[in-house]
Amino acid sequence: MSSFVIQLQTPQLCHLDELVTLDQDCLGGLWTKEGYQRELKSPNSHFWVLSSDTTETLIGGGCYWEILEEAHITLLMIAPQYQGQGLGQLLLYGLLRDAMRRNLERATLEVRVSNQPALSLYRKFGFEIAGRRTGYYKQTGEDALVLWRSGLDYPQFQQELSTWEQQIKDRLSHNHWQFSIVEP
Ligand SMILES: CC(C)(COP(=O)(O)OP(=O)(O)OC[C@H]1O[C@@H](n2cnc3c(N)ncnc32)[C@H](O)[C@@H]1OP(=O)(O)O)[C@@H](O)C(=O)NCCC(=O)NCCS
């Protein structure tokens, strides 16, 4: 049986409309088209997307801001019909790999206390809860947990990345998927 290839790549301006649609489907409208345009142009914002080589549609997107030696993850989303199949792991792997290559030391993000899938994913990659922001999400009043992942600059992090890469490959192969990284 032939394999489909999922590409991990940096987005282009032509992906803007698809990013906004993904955002609406996954996050209920976090950023506008202008917001995405700003992110794609910002030198401190590092953006990666997943796309399918067969349908050429975007499957997911993730982004972090480089602030001093820290990666502040601002976005992580997988299209609802593709969730639960290992692609969130692939995207997070891509962001952390990118941060390591830029010599960043640690990563951080905020997540809703109720977002168990995301929390479970971040824990798998070694993120730890460092704090809680009460009523952080204005619309619902929900609290955010603040997570940190240190050690991106330690020599063993490269080994951890290789281990995750193999696990992700094995997981994707269940669906006859492979992934390839398109370096910018
Ligand atoms: C969070 C999100 C990116 C995860 O992507 P995904 O492709 O579904 O995740 P994966 O299939 O790679 O799963 C990775 C791990 O996440 C956890 N996970 C995923 N779905 C889960 C679920 N429904 N319940 C519990 N844990 C879940 C598991 O630990 C899983 O590992 P496992 O399959 O080995 O048990 C995706 O659900 C999403 O886009 N959600 C909406 C947007 C969002 O909440 N983004 C995060 C904001 S901080």
Coordinates of N, CA and C and ligand atoms in Angstrom, one line a residue:
M1 N 0.8 -1.2 0.0 CA 0.0 0.0 0.0 C 0.9 1.3 0.0
S2 N 0.5 2.3 -0.8 CA 1.4 3.5 -0.9 C 1.1 4.4 0.3
S3 N 2.2 5.1 0.7 CA 2.2 6.0 1.8 C 1.8 7.4 1.4
F4 N 1.1 8.1 2.3 CA 0.9 9.6 2.0 C 2.0 10.3 2.8
V5 N 2.4 11.4 2.2 CA 3.5 12.2 2.9 C 2.9 13.4 3.5
I6 N 3.2 13.6 4.8 CA 2.8 14.8 5.5 C 4.0 15.7 5.6
Q7 N 3.9 16.9 5.1 CA 5.1 17.8 5.0 C 5.0 18.8 6.2
L8 N 6.2 18.9 6.9 CA 6.3 19.9 7.9 C 7.2 21.0 7.3
Q9 N 6.6 22.2 7.2 CA 7.2 23.2 6.4 C 6.8 24.6 7.0
T10 N 7.6 25.6 6.6 CA 7.2 27.0 7.0 C 6.1 27.5 6.0
P11 N 5.1 28.2 6.5 CA 4.0 28.6 5.6 C 4.4 29.8 4.7
Q12 N 3.6 30.0 3.7 CA 3.8 31.1 2.8 C 2.6 32.0 2.9
L13 N 2.7 33.2 2.3 CA 1.5 34.1 2.4 C 0.3 33.5 1.7
C14 N 0.5 32.6 0.7 CA -0.6 32.0 0.0 C -1.4 31.1 1.0
H15 N -0.9 30.8 2.1 CA -1.6 29.9 3.1 C -2.5 30.7 4.1
L16 N -2.5 32.0 3.9 CA -3.2 32.8 4.9 C -4.6 32.4 5.1
D17 N -5.4 32.3 4.0 CA -6.8 32.0 4.1 C -7.0 30.6 4.8
E18 N -6.2 29.7 4.5 CA -6.3 28.3 5.1 C -6.0 28.4 6.6
L19 N -5.0 29.2 6.9 CA -4.7 29.3 8.4 C -5.8 29.9 9.2
V20 N -6.5 30.9 8.6 CA -7.6 31.5 9.3 C -8.8 30.5 9.4
T21 N -9.0 29.7 8.4 CA -10.0 28.7 8.5 C -9.7 27.7 9.6
L22 N -8.4 27.2 9.5 CA -8.0 26.3 10.6 C -8.2 26.8 12.0
D23 N -7.8 28.1 12.1 CA -7.9 28.8 13.4 C -9.3 28.8 13.9
Q24 N -10.2 29.1 12.9 CA -11.7 29.1 13.3 C -12.1 27.7 13.7
D25 N -11.7 26.7 13.0 CA -12.2 25.3 13.3 C -11.6 24.8 14.6
C26 N -10.3 25.2 14.9 CA -9.6 24.6 16.0 C -9.7 25.4 17.3
L27 N -9.7 26.7 17.1 CA -9.5 27.6 18.2 C -10.7 28.6 18.4
G28 N -11.6 28.5 17.5 CA -12.8 29.4 17.5 C -12.4 30.9 17.2
G29 N -11.3 31.1 16.4 CA -11.0 32.4 16.0 C -10.1 33.2 16.9
L30 N -8.9 32.7 17.1 CA -7.9 33.3 17.9 C -7.3 34.5 17.3
W31 N -6.8 34.3 16.0 CA -6.1 35.4 15.3 C -6.9 35.7 14.0
T32 N -6.9 37.0 13.6 CA -7.5 37.4 12.3 C -6.5 37.1 11.1
K33 N -6.9 37.4 9.9 CA -6.0 37.2 8.8 C -4.9 38.2 8.9
E34 N -5.2 39.4 9.4 CA -4.1 40.4 9.6 C -3.1 39.9 10.6
G35 N -3.7 39.3 11.7 CA -2.8 38.7 12.7 C -1.8 37.7 12.1
Y36 N -2.4 36.8 11.3 CA -1.5 35.8 10.7 C -0.5 36.4 9.8
Q37 N -0.9 37.4 9.0 CA 0.0 38.1 8.1 C 1.2 38.7 8.9
R38 N 0.9 39.3 10.0 CA 1.9 39.9 10.9 C 2.9 38.8 11.4
E39 N 2.3 37.7 11.8 CA 3.2 36.6 12.3 C 4.1 36.1 11.2
L40 N 3.6 35.9 10.0 CA 4.4 35.4 8.9 C 5.5 36.3 8.5
K41 N 5.3 37.6 8.8 CA 6.3 38.6 8.4 C 7.3 38.9 9.5
S42 N 6.9 38.6 10.8 CA 7.7 39.0 11.9 C 9.0 38.1 12.0
P43 N 10.2 38.8 12.1 CA 11.4 38.0 12.2 C 11.5 37.2 13.6
N44 N 10.7 37.6 14.6 CA 10.8 36.9 15.8 C 9.8 35.8 16.0
S45 N 8.9 35.6 15.0 CA 7.9 34.6 15.0 C 8.2 33.5 14.1
H46 N 8.3 32.3 14.6 CA 8.7 31.1 13.9 C 7.5 30.2 13.7
F47 N 7.1 30.0 12.5 CA 5.8 29.4 12.1 C 6.1 28.1 11.3
W48 N 5.4 27.0 11.7 CA 5.5 25.8 10.9 C 4.1 25.3 10.7
V49 N 3.9 24.6 9.5 CA 2.6 24.0 9.2 C 2.8 22.6 8.7
L50 N 1.7 21.9 8.8 CA 1.6 20.5 8.3 C 0.7 20.5 7.1
S51 N 1.2 19.9 6.0 CA 0.3 19.8 4.8 C 0.4 18.4 4.2
S52 N -0.6 18.1 3.5 CA -0.7 16.8 2.8 C -0.2 16.9 1.4
D53 N 0.7 16.0 1.0 CA 1.2 16.1 -0.4 C 0.1 15.8 -1.4
T54 N -0.9 15.0 -1.0 CA -1.9 14.6 -2.0 C -3.0 15.7 -2.1
T55 N -3.5 16.2 -1.0 CA -4.6 17.2 -1.1 C -4.1 18.6 -1.2
E56 N -2.8 18.8 -0.8 CA -2.2 20.1 -0.7 C -3.0 21.1 0.2
T57 N -3.6 20.5 1.2 CA -4.3 21.4 2.1 C -3.6 21.4 3.4
L58 N -3.8 22.5 4.2 CA -3.1 22.6 5.5 C -3.9 21.7 6.5
I59 N -3.1 21.0 7.3 CA -3.7 20.1 8.3 C -3.5 20.7 9.7
G60 N -2.4 21.5 9.8 CA -2.2 22.0 11.2 C -1.2 23.2 11.1
G61 N -1.1 23.9 12.2 CA -0.1 25.0 12.2 C 0.3 25.3 13.7
G62 N 1.5 25.7 13.8 CA 2.1 26.0 15.1 C 3.1 27.1 15.0
C63 N 3.2 27.9 16.1 CA 4.1 29.1 16.0 C 4.6 29.4 17.4
Y64 N 5.8 29.9 17.4 CA 6.4 30.4 18.7 C 7.1 31.7 18.5
W65 N 7.1 32.5 19.5 CA 7.9 33.8 19.5 C 9.2 33.6 20.1
E66 N 10.2 34.0 19.5 CA 11.6 33.9 20.1 C 11.8 35.2 20.9
I67 N 11.9 35.0 22.2 CA 12.1 36.2 23.1 C 13.3 35.9 23.9
L68 N 14.4 36.6 23.7 CA 15.7 36.3 24.3 C 16.0 34.8 24.0
E69 N 16.3 34.0 25.1 CA 16.6 32.6 24.9 C 15.4 31.7 25.0
E70 N 14.2 32.3 24.9 CA 13.0 31.5 25.2 C 12.1 31.4 23.9
A71 N 11.5 30.2 23.8 CA 10.5 30.0 22.8 C 9.1 30.1 23.5
H72 N 8.3 31.1 23.1 CA 7.0 31.3 23.7 C 6.0 30.7 22.7
I73 N 5.5 29.5 22.9 CA 4.6 28.9 22.0 C 3.2 29.6 22.0
T74 N 2.8 30.1 20.9 CA 1.6 31.0 20.8 C 0.4 30.2 20.2
L75 N 0.8 29.2 19.4 CA -0.3 28.5 18.6 C 0.1 27.1 18.4
L76 N -0.9 26.2 18.5 CA -0.7 24.8 18.1 C -2.1 24.3 17.8
M77 N -2.3 23.9 16.5 CA -3.6 23.5 16.1 C -3.5 22.4 15.0
I78 N -4.4 21.4 15.2 CA -4.5 20.4 14.2 C -6.0 20.3 13.7
A79 N -6.2 20.3 12.4 CA -7.6 20.2 11.9 C -8.4 19.1 12.6
P80 N -9.7 19.4 13.1 CA -10.4 18.4 13.9 C -10.4 17.0 13.3
Q81 N -10.6 16.9 12.0 CA -10.7 15.6 11.4 C -9.4 14.8 11.4
Y82 N -8.3 15.5 11.7 CA -7.0 14.9 11.7 C -6.5 14.7 13.2
Q83 N -7.2 15.1 14.2 CA -6.7 15.0 15.5 C -6.7 13.6 16.0
G84 N -5.9 13.4 17.0 CA -5.8 12.0 17.7 C -5.0 11.0 16.8
Q85 N -4.2 11.5 15.9 CA -3.5 10.5 15.0 C -2.0 10.8 15.0
G86 N -1.5 11.5 16.0 CA -0.1 11.7 16.1 C 0.4 13.0 15.5
L87 N -0.5 13.8 14.9 CA 0.0 15.0 14.1 C 0.4 16.1 15.0
G88 N -0.4 16.2 16.2 CA 0.0 17.3 17.1 C 1.4 17.1 17.7
Q89 N 1.7 15.8 17.9 CA 3.1 15.5 18.3 C 4.1 15.9 17.3
L90 N 3.8 15.6 16.0 CA 4.7 16.0 14.9 C 4.9 17.5 14.9
L91 N 3.9 18.2 15.1 CA 4.0 19.7 15.0 C 4.8 20.3 16.2
L92 N 4.5 19.7 17.4 CA 5.2 20.2 18.6 C 6.7 19.8 18.5
Y93 N 6.9 18.6 18.0 CA 8.3 18.2 17.7 C 9.0 19.2 16.8
G94 N 8.3 19.6 15.7 CA 8.8 20.6 14.7 C 9.2 21.9 15.4
L95 N 8.3 22.4 16.3 CA 8.6 23.7 16.9 C 9.8 23.6 17.9
L96 N 9.8 22.5 18.6 CA 11.0 22.3 19.6 C 12.3 22.1 18.9
R97 N 12.2 21.4 17.8 CA 13.4 21.1 16.9 C 13.9 22.5 16.4
D98 N 13.0 23.3 15.9 CA 13.4 24.6 15.4 C 14.0 25.5 16.5
A99 N 13.4 25.4 17.7 CA 13.9 26.2 18.8 C 15.3 25.8 19.2
M100 N 15.5 24.5 19.2 CA 16.8 24.0 19.6 C 17.9 24.4 18.5
R101 N 17.5 24.4 17.3 CA 18.4 24.8 16.2 C 18.8 26.3 16.3
R102 N 17.9 27.1 16.9 CA 18.2 28.5 17.1 C 18.9 28.7 18.4
N103 N 19.3 27.7 19.1 CA 20.0 27.8 20.4 C 19.2 28.3 21.5
L104 N 17.9 28.1 21.4 CA 17.1 28.6 22.5 C 17.2 27.6 23.7
E105 N 16.9 28.1 24.9 CA 17.2 27.3 26.1 C 15.9 26.6 26.7
R106 N 14.8 27.3 26.5 CA 13.6 26.7 27.1 C 12.3 27.2 26.3
A107 N 11.2 26.5 26.6 CA 10.0 26.8 25.9 C 8.9 27.0 26.9
T108 N 7.9 27.8 26.6 CA 6.8 28.0 27.5 C 5.5 28.3 26.8
L109 N 4.4 28.1 27.4 CA 3.1 28.3 26.8 C 2.0 28.4 27.9
E110 N 0.9 28.9 27.5 CA -0.3 28.9 28.4 C -1.3 27.9 27.8
V111 N -2.0 27.2 28.7 CA -3.1 26.3 28.2 C -4.2 26.3 29.2
R112 N -5.4 26.2 28.6 CA -6.6 26.2 29.5 C -6.6 25.0 30.5
V113 N -7.0 25.2 31.7 CA -6.9 24.1 32.7 C -7.8 22.9 32.2
S114 N -8.8 23.2 31.4 CA -9.7 22.1 30.9 C -9.2 21.4 29.7
N115 N -8.1 21.8 29.1 CA -7.7 21.3 27.8 C -6.8 20.0 28.0
Q116 N -7.4 18.9 28.3 CA -6.7 17.7 28.7 C -5.9 17.2 27.5
P117 N -6.4 17.1 26.3 CA -5.6 16.6 25.2 C -4.3 17.4 25.0
A118 N -4.4 18.7 25.1 CA -3.2 19.5 25.0 C -2.2 19.3 26.1
L119 N -2.8 19.3 27.4 CA -1.9 19.1 28.6 C -1.2 17.8 28.5
S120 N -1.9 16.8 28.0 CA -1.3 15.5 28.0 C -0.2 15.5 26.9
L121 N -0.4 16.1 25.8 CA 0.6 16.2 24.8 C 1.8 17.0 25.3
Y122 N 1.6 18.1 26.0 CA 2.8 18.9 26.5 C 3.6 18.1 27.5
R123 N 2.9 17.4 28.4 CA 3.6 16.6 29.4 C 4.5 15.5 28.7
K124 N 4.0 14.9 27.7 CA 4.8 13.9 26.9 C 6.1 14.5 26.5
F125 N 6.1 15.8 26.2 CA 7.3 16.4 25.7 C 8.1 17.1 26.8
G126 N 7.7 16.8 28.0 CA 8.5 17.2 29.2 C 8.2 18.6 29.7
F127 N 7.0 19.1 29.3 CA 6.6 20.4 29.9 C 6.1 20.2 31.3
E128 N 6.4 21.1 32.2 CA 5.9 21.0 33.6 C 5.1 22.3 33.9
I129 N 4.1 22.1 34.8 CA 3.3 23.2 35.2 C 4.1 24.1 36.2
A130 N 4.2 25.4 35.9 CA 5.0 26.3 36.7 C 4.1 27.4 37.4
G131 N 2.8 27.5 36.9 CA 2.0 28.5 37.5 C 0.6 28.5 36.9
R132 N -0.2 29.3 37.5 CA -1.6 29.4 37.0 C -2.0 30.9 37.0
R133 N -2.7 31.3 35.8 CA -3.2 32.6 35.7 C -4.7 32.6 35.8
T134 N -5.2 33.2 36.9 CA -6.6 33.1 37.2 C -7.4 34.0 36.2
G135 N -8.5 33.4 35.7 CA -9.4 34.1 34.8 C -8.7 34.6 33.5
Y136 N -7.6 33.9 33.1 CA -6.8 34.4 31.9 C -7.6 34.5 30.6
Y137 N -8.5 33.6 30.4 CA -9.3 33.6 29.2 C -10.6 34.5 29.4
K138 N -10.5 35.6 28.8 CA -11.6 36.7 29.1 C -13.0 36.2 28.8
Q139 N -13.2 35.5 27.7 CA -14.6 35.1 27.3 C -15.2 34.2 28.3
T140 N -14.4 33.2 28.8 CA -15.0 32.2 29.7 C -14.6 32.4 31.2
G141 N -13.6 33.2 31.4 CA -13.1 33.4 32.8 C -12.3 32.2 33.2
E142 N -12.0 31.3 32.3 CA -11.2 30.1 32.7 C -9.7 30.4 33.0
D143 N -9.2 29.6 33.9 CA -7.8 29.8 34.3 C -6.9 29.2 33.2
A144 N -5.6 29.8 33.2 CA -4.6 29.2 32.3 C -3.5 28.6 33.2
L145 N -3.0 27.4 32.7 CA -1.8 26.9 33.4 C -0.6 27.4 32.6
V146 N 0.4 27.7 33.3 CA 1.7 28.1 32.6 C 2.7 27.0 32.6
L147 N 3.1 26.6 31.5 CA 4.0 25.4 31.4 C 5.4 25.8 30.9
W148 N 6.4 25.2 31.4 CA 7.7 25.4 30.9 C 8.4 24.1 30.6
R149 N 9.3 24.1 29.6 CA 10.1 23.0 29.2 C 11.5 23.5 29.1
S150 N 12.4 23.1 30.0 CA 13.8 23.6 30.0 C 14.7 22.5 29.3
G151 N 15.9 22.9 29.2 CA 16.9 21.9 28.7 C 17.0 21.8 27.2
L152 N 16.5 22.7 26.4 CA 16.6 22.6 25.0 C 18.0 22.7 24.5
D153 N 18.8 23.3 25.3 CA 20.2 23.6 25.0 C 21.2 22.5 25.5
Y154 N 20.6 21.5 26.2 CA 21.4 20.4 26.8 C 21.7 19.4 25.7
P155 N 22.9 18.8 25.7 CA 23.3 17.8 24.7 C 22.3 16.7 24.6
Q156 N 21.7 16.3 25.7 CA 20.8 15.1 25.6 C 19.4 15.4 25.0
F157 N 19.2 16.8 24.8 CA 17.9 17.1 24.1 C 17.9 16.6 22.7
Q158 N 19.0 16.6 22.0 CA 19.1 16.1 20.7 C 18.7 14.6 20.6
Q159 N 19.1 13.9 21.6 CA 18.7 12.5 21.7 C 17.2 12.3 22.0
E160 N 16.7 13.2 22.8 CA 15.2 13.1 23.1 C 14.5 13.4 21.8
L161 N 15.0 14.4 21.0 CA 14.3 14.7 19.7 C 14.3 13.5 18.8
S162 N 15.5 12.8 18.8 CA 15.6 11.6 17.9 C 14.6 10.5 18.3
T163 N 14.5 10.3 19.7 CA 13.5 9.3 20.2 C 12.1 9.7 19.8
W164 N 11.7 11.0 20.0 CA 10.4 11.4 19.6 C 10.1 11.2 18.1
E165 N 11.2 11.5 17.3 CA 11.0 11.4 15.9 C 10.7 10.0 15.5
Q166 N 11.4 9.0 16.1 CA 11.1 7.6 15.8 C 9.7 7.2 16.2
Q167 N 9.3 7.7 17.5 CA 8.0 7.3 17.9 C 6.9 7.9 17.0
I168 N 7.1 9.1 16.5 CA 6.1 9.8 15.7 C 6.1 9.0 14.3
K169 N 7.2 8.6 13.8 CA 7.2 7.9 12.6 C 6.4 6.6 12.7
D170 N 6.7 5.9 13.8 CA 6.0 4.6 14.1 C 4.5 4.8 14.2
R171 N 4.1 5.9 14.9 CA 2.7 6.2 15.1 C 2.0 6.5 13.7
L172 N 2.7 7.4 12.9 CA 2.1 7.8 11.6 C 2.0 6.6 10.7
S173 N 2.9 5.7 10.8 CA 2.9 4.5 9.9 C 1.7 3.7 10.0
H174 N 1.0 3.7 11.2 CA -0.3 3.0 11.4 C -1.3 3.4 10.3
N175 N -1.2 4.7 9.9 CA -2.1 5.3 8.9 C -1.5 5.3 7.5
H176 N -0.4 4.6 7.4 CA 0.4 4.6 6.1 C 0.8 6.1 5.8
W177 N 1.1 6.8 6.8 CA 1.7 8.2 6.6 C 3.2 8.2 6.9
Q178 N 3.8 9.0 6.1 CA 5.2 9.3 6.4 C 5.3 10.8 6.6
F179 N 6.4 11.3 7.2 CA 6.5 12.8 7.2 C 7.9 13.2 6.6
S180 N 7.9 14.4 6.0 CA 9.2 14.9 5.5 C 9.2 16.4 6.0
I181 N 10.4 16.8 6.3 CA 10.6 18.2 6.7 C 11.2 19.0 5.6
V182 N 10.5 20.0 5.2 CA 11.0 20.9 4.2 C 11.7 22.1 4.9
E183 N 13.0 22.1 4.8 CA 13.8 23.1 5.5 C 13.6 24.4 4.8
P184 N 13.4 25.5 5.6 CA 13.2 26.8 5.0 C 14.4 27.3 4.2
Ligands
LIG1 C1 -4.0 19.8 21.1 C2 -3.9 19.3 19.7 C3 -2.9 20.2 18.9 C4 -3.3 17.9 19.8 O1 -3.2 17.4 18.5 P1 -3.5 15.9 18.1 O2 -3.1 15.7 16.7 O3 -4.9 15.6 18.4 O4 -2.6 15.1 19.1 P2 -1.9 13.7 18.9 O5 -2.7 12.8 18.1 O6 -0.5 13.9 18.3 O7 -1.8 13.1 20.3 C5 -0.7 13.5 21.1 C6 -1.0 13.2 22.6 O8 -1.9 14.2 23.0 C7 -2.8 13.6 23.9 N1 -4.1 13.6 23.4 C8 -4.5 13.8 22.1 N2 -5.9 13.7 22.0 C9 -6.3 13.5 23.2 C10 -7.6 13.3 23.8 N3 -8.7 13.4 23.0 N4 -7.7 13.1 25.1 C11 -6.6 13.0 25.9 N5 -5.3 13.1 25.4 C12 -5.2 13.4 24.1 C13 -2.3 12.2 24.2 O9 -1.3 12.2 25.2 C14 -1.6 11.9 22.9 O10 -0.7 10.9 22.9 P3 -1.2 9.3 22.7 O11 -2.0 9.3 21.5 O12 0.1 8.6 22.6 O13 -2.0 9.0 23.9 C15 -5.3 19.2 19.0 O14 -6.2 18.5 19.8 C16 -5.9 20.6 18.7 O15 -5.6 21.2 17.7 N6 -6.8 21.0 19.6 C17 -7.5 22.3 19.4 C18 -6.5 23.5 19.6 C19 -5.8 23.4 20.9 O16 -6.4 23.2 22.0 N7 -4.5 23.8 20.9 C20 -3.7 23.8 22.1 C21 -3.8 25.2 22.7 S1 -2.7 25.3 24.0

